[in-house]
Tab-separated table of C-alpha atoms in Angstrom:
chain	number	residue	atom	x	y	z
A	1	UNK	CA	174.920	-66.806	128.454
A	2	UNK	CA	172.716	-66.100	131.586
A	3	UNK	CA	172.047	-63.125	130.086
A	4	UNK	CA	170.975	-63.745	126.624
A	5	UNK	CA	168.548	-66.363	128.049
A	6	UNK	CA	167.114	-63.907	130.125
A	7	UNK	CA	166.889	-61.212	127.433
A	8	UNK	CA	164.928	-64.334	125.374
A	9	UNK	CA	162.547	-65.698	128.290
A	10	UNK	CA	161.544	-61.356	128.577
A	11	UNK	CA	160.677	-61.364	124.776
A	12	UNK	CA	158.524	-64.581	125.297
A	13	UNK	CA	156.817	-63.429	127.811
A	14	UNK	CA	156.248	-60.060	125.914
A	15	UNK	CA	155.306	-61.617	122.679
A	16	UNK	CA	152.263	-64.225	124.912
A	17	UNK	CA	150.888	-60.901	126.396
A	18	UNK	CA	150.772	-59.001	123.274
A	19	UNK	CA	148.917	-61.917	121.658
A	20	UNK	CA	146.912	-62.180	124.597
A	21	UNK	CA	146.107	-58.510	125.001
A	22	UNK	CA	145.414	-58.251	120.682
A	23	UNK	CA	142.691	-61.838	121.154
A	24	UNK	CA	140.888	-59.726	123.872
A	25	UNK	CA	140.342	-56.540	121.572
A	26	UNK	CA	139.353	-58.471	118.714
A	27	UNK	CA	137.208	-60.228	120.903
A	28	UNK	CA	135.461	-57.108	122.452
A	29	UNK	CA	135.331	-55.659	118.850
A	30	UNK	CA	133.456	-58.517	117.317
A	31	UNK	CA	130.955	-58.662	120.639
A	32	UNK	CA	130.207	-54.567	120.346
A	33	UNK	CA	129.626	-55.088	116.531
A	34	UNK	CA	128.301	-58.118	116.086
A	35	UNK	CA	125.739	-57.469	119.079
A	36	UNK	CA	123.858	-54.195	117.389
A	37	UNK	CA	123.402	-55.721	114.321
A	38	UNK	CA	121.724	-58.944	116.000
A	39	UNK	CA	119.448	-56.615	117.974
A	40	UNK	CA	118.977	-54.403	114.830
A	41	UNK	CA	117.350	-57.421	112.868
A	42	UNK	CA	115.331	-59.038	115.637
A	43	UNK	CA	113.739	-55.282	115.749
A	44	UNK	CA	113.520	-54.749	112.174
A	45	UNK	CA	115.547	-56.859	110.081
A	46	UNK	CA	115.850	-55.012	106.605
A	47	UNK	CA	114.058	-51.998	104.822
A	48	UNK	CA	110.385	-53.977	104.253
A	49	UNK	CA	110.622	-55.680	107.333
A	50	UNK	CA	110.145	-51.948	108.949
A	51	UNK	CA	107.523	-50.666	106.818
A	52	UNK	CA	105.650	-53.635	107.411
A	53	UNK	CA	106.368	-53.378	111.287
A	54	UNK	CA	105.683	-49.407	111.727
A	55	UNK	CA	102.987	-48.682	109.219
A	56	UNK	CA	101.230	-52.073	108.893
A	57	UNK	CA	99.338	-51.454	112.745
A	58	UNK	CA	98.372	-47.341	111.730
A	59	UNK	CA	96.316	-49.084	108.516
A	60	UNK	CA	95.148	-51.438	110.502
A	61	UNK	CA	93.563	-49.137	113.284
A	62	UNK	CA	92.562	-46.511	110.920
A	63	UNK	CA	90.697	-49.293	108.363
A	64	UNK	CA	89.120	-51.021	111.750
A	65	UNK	CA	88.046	-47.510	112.903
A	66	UNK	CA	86.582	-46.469	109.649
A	67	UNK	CA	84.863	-49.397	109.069
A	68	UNK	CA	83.432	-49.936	112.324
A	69	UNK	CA	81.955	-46.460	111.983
A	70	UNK	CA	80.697	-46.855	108.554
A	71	UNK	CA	78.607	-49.839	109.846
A	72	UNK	CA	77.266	-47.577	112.883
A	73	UNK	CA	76.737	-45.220	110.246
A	74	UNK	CA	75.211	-47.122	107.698
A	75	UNK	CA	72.818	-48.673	110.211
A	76	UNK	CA	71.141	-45.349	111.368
A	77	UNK	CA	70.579	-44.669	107.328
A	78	UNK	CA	68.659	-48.272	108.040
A	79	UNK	CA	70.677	-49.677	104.857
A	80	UNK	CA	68.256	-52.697	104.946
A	81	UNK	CA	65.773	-50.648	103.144
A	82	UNK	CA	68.404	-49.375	100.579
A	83	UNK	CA	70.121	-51.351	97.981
A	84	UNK	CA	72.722	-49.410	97.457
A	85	UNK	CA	73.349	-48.921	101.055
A	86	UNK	CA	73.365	-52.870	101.957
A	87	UNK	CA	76.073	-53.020	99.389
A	88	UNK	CA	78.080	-50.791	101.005
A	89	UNK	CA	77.222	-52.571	104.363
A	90	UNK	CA	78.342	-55.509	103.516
A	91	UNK	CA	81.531	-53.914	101.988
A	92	UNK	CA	82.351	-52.676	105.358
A	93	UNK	CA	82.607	-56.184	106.885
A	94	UNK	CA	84.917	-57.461	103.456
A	95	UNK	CA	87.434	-55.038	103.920
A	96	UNK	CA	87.558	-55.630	107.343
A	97	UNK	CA	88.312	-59.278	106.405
A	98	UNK	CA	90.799	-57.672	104.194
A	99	UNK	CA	92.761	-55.922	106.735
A	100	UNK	CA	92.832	-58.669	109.621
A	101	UNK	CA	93.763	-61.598	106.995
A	102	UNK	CA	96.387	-59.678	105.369
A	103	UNK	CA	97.776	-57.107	107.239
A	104	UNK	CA	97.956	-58.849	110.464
A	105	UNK	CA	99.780	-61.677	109.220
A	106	UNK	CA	102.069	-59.114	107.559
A	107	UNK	CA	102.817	-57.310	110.491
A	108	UNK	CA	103.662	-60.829	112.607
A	109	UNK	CA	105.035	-62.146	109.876
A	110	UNK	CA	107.559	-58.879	110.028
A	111	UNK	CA	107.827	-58.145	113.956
A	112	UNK	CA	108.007	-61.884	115.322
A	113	UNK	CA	109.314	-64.039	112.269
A	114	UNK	CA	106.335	-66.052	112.502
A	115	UNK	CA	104.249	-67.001	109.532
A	116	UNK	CA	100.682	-68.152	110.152
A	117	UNK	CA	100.280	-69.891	106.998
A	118	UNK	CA	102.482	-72.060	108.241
A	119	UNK	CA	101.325	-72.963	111.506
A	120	UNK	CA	99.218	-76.089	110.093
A	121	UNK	CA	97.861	-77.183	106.230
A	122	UNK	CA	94.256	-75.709	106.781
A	123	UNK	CA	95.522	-72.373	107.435
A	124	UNK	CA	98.122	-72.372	104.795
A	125	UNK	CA	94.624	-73.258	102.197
A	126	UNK	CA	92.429	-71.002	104.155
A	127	UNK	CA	94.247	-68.202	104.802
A	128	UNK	CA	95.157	-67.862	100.929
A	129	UNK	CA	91.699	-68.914	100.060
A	130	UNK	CA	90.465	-66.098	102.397
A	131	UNK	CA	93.156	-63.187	101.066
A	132	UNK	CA	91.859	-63.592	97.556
A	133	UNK	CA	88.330	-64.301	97.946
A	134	UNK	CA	87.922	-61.209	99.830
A	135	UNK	CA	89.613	-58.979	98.185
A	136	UNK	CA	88.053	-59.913	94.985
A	137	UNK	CA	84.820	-59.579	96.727
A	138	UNK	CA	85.538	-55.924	97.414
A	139	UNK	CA	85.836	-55.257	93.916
A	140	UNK	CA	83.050	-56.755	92.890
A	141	UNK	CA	80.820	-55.353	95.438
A	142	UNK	CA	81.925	-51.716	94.293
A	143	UNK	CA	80.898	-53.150	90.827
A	144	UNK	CA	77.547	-53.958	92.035
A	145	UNK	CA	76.912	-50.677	93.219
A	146	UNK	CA	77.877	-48.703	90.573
A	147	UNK	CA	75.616	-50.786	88.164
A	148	UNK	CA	72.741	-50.314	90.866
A	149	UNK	CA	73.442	-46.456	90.254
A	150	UNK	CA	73.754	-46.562	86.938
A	151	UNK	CA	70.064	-48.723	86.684
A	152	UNK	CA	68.815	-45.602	88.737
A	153	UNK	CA	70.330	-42.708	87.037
A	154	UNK	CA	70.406	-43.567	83.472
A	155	UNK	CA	67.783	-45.965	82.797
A	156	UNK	CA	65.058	-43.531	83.246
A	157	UNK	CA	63.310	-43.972	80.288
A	158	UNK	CA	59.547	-45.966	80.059
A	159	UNK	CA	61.341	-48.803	78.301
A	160	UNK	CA	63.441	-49.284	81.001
A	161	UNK	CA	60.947	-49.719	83.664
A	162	UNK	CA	61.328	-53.237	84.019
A	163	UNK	CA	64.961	-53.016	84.542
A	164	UNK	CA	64.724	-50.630	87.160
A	165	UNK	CA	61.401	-52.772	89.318
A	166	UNK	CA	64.527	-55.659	89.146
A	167	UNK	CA	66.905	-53.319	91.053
A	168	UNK	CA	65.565	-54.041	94.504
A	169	UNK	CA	67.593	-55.149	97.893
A	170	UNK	CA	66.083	-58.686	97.926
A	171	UNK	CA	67.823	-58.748	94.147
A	172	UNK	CA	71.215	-57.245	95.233
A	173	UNK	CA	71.598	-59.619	98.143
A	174	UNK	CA	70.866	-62.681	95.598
A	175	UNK	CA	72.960	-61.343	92.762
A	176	UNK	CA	76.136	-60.952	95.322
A	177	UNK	CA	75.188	-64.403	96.431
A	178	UNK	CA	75.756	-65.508	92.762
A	179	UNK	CA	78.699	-63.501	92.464
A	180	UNK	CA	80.433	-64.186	95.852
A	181	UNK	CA	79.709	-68.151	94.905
A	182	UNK	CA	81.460	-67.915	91.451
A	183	UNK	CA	84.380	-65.856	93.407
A	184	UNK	CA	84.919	-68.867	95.694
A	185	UNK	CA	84.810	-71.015	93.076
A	186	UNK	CA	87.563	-69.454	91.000
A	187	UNK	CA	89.634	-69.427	94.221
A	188	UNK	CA	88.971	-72.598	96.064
A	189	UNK	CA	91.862	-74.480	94.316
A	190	UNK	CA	93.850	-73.282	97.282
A	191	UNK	CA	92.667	-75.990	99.185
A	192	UNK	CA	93.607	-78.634	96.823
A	193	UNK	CA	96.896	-76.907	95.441
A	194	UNK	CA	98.635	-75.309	98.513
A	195	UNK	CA	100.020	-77.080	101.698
A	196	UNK	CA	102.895	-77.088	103.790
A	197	UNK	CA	105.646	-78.889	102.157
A	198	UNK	CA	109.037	-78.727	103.612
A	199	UNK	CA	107.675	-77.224	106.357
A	200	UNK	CA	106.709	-73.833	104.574
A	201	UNK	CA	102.677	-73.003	103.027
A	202	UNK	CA	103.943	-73.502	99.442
A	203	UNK	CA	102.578	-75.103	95.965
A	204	UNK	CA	102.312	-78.806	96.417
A	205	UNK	CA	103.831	-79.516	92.866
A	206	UNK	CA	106.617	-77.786	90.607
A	207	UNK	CA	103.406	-77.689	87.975
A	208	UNK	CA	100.991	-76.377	90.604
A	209	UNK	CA	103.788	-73.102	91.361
A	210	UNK	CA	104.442	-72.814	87.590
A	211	UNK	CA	100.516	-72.066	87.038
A	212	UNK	CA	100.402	-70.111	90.151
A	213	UNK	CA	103.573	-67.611	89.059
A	214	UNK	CA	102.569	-67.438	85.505
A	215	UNK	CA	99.016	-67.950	84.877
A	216	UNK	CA	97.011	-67.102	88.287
A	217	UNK	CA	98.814	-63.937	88.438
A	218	UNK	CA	96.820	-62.575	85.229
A	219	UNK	CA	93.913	-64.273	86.025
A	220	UNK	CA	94.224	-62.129	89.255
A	221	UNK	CA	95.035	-59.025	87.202
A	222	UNK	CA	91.597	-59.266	85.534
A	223	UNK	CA	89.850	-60.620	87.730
A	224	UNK	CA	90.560	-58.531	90.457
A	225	UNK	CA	91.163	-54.849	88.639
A	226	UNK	CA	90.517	-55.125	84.677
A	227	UNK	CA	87.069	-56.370	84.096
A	228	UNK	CA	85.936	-54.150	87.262
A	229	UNK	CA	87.931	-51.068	86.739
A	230	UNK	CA	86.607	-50.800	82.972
A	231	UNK	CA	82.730	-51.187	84.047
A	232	UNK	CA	83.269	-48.970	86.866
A	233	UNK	CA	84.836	-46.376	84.976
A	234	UNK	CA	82.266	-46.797	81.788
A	235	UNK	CA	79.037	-46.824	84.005
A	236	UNK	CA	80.545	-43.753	85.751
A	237	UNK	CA	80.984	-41.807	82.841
A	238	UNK	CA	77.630	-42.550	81.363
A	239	UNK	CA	76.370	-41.479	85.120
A	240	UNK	CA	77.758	-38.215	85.389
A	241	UNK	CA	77.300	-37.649	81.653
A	242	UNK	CA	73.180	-38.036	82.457
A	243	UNK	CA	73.692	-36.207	85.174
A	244	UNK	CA	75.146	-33.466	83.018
A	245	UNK	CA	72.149	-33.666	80.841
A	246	UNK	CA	69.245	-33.234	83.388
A	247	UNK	CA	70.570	-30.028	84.952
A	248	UNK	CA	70.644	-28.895	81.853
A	249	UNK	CA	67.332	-29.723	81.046
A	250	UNK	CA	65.884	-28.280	84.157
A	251	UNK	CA	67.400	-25.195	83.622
A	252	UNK	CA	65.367	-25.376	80.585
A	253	UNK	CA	62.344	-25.903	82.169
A	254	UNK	CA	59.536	-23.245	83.450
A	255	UNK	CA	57.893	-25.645	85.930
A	256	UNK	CA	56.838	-24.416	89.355
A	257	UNK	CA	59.274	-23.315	92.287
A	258	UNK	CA	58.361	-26.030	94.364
A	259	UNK	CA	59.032	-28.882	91.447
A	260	UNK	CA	62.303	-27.316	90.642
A	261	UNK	CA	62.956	-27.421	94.166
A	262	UNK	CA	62.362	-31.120	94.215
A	263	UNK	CA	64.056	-32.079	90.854
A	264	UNK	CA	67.190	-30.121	92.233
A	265	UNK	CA	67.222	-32.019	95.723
A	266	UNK	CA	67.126	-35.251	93.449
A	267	UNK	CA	69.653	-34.092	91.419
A	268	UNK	CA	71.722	-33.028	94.477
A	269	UNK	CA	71.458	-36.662	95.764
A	270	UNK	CA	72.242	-38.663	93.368
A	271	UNK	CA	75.527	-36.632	92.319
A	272	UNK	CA	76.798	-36.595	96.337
A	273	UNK	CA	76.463	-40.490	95.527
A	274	UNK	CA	77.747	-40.409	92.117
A	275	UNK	CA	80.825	-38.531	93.354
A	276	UNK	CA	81.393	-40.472	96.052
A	277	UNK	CA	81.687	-43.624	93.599
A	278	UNK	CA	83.929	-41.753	91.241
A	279	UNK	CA	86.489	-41.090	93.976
A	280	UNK	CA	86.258	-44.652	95.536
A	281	UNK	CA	86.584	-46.301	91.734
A	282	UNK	CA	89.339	-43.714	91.468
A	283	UNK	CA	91.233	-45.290	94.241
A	284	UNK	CA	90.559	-48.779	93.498
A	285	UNK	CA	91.753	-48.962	90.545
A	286	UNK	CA	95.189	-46.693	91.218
A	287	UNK	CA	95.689	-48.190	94.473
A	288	UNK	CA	95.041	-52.243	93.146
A	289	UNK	CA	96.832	-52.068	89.864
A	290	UNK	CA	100.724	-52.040	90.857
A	291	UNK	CA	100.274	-54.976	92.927
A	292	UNK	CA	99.218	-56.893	90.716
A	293	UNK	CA	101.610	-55.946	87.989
A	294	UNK	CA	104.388	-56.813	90.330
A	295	UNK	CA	102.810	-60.208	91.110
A	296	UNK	CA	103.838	-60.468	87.436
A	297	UNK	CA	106.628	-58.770	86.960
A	298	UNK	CA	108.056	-60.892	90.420
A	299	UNK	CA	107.502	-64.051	89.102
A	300	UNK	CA	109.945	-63.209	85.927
A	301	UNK	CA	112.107	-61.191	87.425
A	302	UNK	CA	113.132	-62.919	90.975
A	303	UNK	CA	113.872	-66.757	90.138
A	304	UNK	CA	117.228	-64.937	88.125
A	305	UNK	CA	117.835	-62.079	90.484
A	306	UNK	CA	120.763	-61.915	92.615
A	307	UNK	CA	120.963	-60.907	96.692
A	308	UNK	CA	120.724	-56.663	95.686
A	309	UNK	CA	117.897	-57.513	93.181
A	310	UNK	CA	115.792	-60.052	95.919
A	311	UNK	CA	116.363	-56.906	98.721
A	312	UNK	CA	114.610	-54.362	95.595
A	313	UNK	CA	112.044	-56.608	95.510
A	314	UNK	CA	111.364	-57.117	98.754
A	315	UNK	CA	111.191	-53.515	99.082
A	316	UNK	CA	108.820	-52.682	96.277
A	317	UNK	CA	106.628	-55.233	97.458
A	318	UNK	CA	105.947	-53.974	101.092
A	319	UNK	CA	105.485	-50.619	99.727
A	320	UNK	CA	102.713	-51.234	96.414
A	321	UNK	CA	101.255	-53.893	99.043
A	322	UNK	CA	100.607	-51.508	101.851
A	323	UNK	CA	99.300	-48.879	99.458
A	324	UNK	CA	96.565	-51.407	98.254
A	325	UNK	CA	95.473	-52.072	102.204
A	326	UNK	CA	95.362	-48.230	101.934
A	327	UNK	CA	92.085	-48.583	100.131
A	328	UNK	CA	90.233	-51.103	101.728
A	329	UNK	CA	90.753	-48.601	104.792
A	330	UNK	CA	89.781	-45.583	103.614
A	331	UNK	CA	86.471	-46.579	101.930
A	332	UNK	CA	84.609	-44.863	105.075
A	333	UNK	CA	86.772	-41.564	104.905
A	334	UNK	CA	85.610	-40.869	101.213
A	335	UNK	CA	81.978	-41.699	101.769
A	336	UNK	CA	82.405	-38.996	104.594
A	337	UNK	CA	84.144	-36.530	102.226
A	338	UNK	CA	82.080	-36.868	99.740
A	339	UNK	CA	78.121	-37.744	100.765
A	340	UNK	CA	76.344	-35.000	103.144
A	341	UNK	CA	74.376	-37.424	104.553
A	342	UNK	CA	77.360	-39.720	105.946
A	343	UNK	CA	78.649	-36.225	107.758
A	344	UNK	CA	75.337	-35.642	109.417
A	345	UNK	CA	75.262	-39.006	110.730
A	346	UNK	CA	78.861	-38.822	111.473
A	347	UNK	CA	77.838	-35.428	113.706
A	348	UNK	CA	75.290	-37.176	115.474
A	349	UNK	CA	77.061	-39.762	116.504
A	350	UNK	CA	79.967	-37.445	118.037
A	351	UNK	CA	77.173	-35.548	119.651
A	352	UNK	CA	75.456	-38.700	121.161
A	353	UNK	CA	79.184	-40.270	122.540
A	354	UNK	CA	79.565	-36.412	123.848
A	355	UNK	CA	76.696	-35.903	125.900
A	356	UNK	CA	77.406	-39.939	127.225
A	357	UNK	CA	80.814	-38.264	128.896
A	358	UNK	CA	79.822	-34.967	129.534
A	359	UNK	CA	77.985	-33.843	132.745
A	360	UNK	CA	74.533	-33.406	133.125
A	361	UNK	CA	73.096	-30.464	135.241
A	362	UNK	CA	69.796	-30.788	137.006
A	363	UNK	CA	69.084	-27.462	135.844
A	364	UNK	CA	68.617	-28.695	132.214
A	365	UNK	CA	65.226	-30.061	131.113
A	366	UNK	CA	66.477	-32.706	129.339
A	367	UNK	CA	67.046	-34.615	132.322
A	368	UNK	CA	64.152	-34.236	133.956
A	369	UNK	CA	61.519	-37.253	134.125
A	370	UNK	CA	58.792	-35.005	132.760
A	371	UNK	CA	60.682	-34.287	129.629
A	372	UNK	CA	61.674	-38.000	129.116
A	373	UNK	CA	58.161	-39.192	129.945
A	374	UNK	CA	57.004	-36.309	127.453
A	375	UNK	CA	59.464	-37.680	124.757
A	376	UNK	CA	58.516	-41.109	124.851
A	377	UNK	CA	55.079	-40.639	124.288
A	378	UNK	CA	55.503	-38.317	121.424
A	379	UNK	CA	54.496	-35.198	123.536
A	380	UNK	CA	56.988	-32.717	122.570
């Protein structure tokens, strides 16, 4: 009997330290798995989450850079005696506006879990207010200065003379006065229909988010890429199409080596400018038009879809919404690639922050006070 109770108190005290021992490993397992994938989505979270972390900064810098150096640039061309020029000027300073408003908050949104929009009710209206008004700026502005180019490269007959006296800077400035105002007017029911409600930047109304998912989002569409992308690609046809015409009509002609000379330096200009349009219309219009067909296709599509379909989504989003940021960031690179002038400036400038960091030897005469004195009096 002593025995047997033994034999049972043994099998007791096996069976507690077998459940003991089996609690511990399940309890290590679930701390070295469940750990990672905490860590995992505080660093990245899911598959847009990332692309919006690692690729959202490299636009960013890139777009600053560019656009910082097209305003440097743009400035030694003195654009203030240019209209076409103080288009692009002001362009630079949009898509900067562009790239802070939107990709900034992207990238915080993604790395911290933070949302800006939602920090108070004036930057929930502003912030949206600011997104679309500058974006649709951008496209407008490139509008603008494809119809100043047009003016100047088509219009060239007597009975357009008129037409072309009106294309002046003062009138560019005024006209994108006229069109930035009807812009902000088109967008400025963000400040009336957005707030935070339920402690998210959201439609204040069930009516407010229906127009917003199903009527905004074409109004956006053409707005934003339809009505420009069609003048821009119109005028640019009939632009290289003239262009076509007069070097074919100067090869016609038996003026004088030093006219043909001139004509073909004109010609030379204006197609470096005309080219450099065509390529940034180009982009525009590729680089604009998914977004805003998924704006569309999102509001349809994501009020029925399921966990997999949201994460598709999600996905799709990040990746036709970085590749419109793509644009207003690369505006500078094209004008480089494409417009002698920009890569002479660009030159100079290299050359100027060069000799800042390089040595100077008193041998050269450059540094001498007779040369400087000779230089600043026009004695050279």
């Amino acid at each position: 009997m002593a025995t047997s109770q033994a034999v049972l108190s043994t099998a007791v005290v096996q069976l507690n330290v077998t459940t003991s021992t089996t609690s511990v490993l399940q309890t290590v397992m679930k701390s070295t798995t469940a750990e990672p994938a905490e860590n995992t989505f505080r660093i990245c979270g899911s598959s847009d989450n990332c692309l919006w972390t690692i690729f959202s900064p490299i636009i960013f810098l890139v777009g600053i850079f560019g656009n910082i150096l097209n305003v440097h640039v743009l400035r030694r061309l003195k654009f203030y005696e240019n209209a076409t020029l103080s288009l692009l000027f002001v362009l630079a300073f949009v898509d900067m506006t562009v790239l802070c408003v939107g990709l900034v908050r992207s990238w915080i949104r993604a790395t911290f879990d933070v949302e800006i929009r939602d920090v108070s009710g004036f930057s929930c209206k502003f912030l949206l207010f600011l997104i679309y008004f500058s974006m649709h700026m951008s496209s407008w502005i490139l509008v603008q200065v494809t119809c100043v180019r047009f003016v100047k490269t088509v219009l060239l007959d007597n009975r357009y003379n008129t037409v072309r006296k009106l294309v002046t800077r003062r009138n560019s400035i005024i006209t994108l006065c006229i069109i930035s105002g009807c812009l902000a007017a088109l967008d400025f029911h963000y400040f009336f229909t957005n707030g935070i409600k339920d402690g998210e930047c959201n439609s204040l109304t069930a009516e407010i988010f229906e127009f917003e998912e199903f009527v905004f989002t074409y109004v956006d569409l053409v707005v934003l890429v339809i009505i420009p992308g069609i003048i821009m690609i119109v005028l640019n046809i009939l632009i290289i199409k003239q262009i076509k015409k007069l070097r074919c009509n100067k090869r016609l002609s038996t003026g004088s080596d030093g006219s043909n000379r001139m004509a073909r330096k004109g010609q030379q200009s204006v197609s470096k400018m005309t080219k450099m349009l065509v390529f940034t219309t180009f982009y525009f219009v590729v680089a604009s038009l998914p977004i805003c067909i998924y704006l569309i296709v999102d509001s349809y599509v994501r009020p029925r879809a399921n966990s997999d379909e949201e994460y598709r989504l999600d996905l799709l989003r990040a990746c036709v919404y970085l590749f419109q940021f793509t644009h207003f960031a690369s505006n500078f690179y094209f004008y480089t690639a494409t417009n002698k002038k920009f890569r002479l400036e660009l030159g100079k400038i290299w050359r100027g922050v060069g000799r800042i960091f390089s040595p100077v030897h008193s041998s050269d005469p450059s540094s001498s006070n007779e040369y400087h004195l000779r230089s600043g009096t026009g004695d050279t």
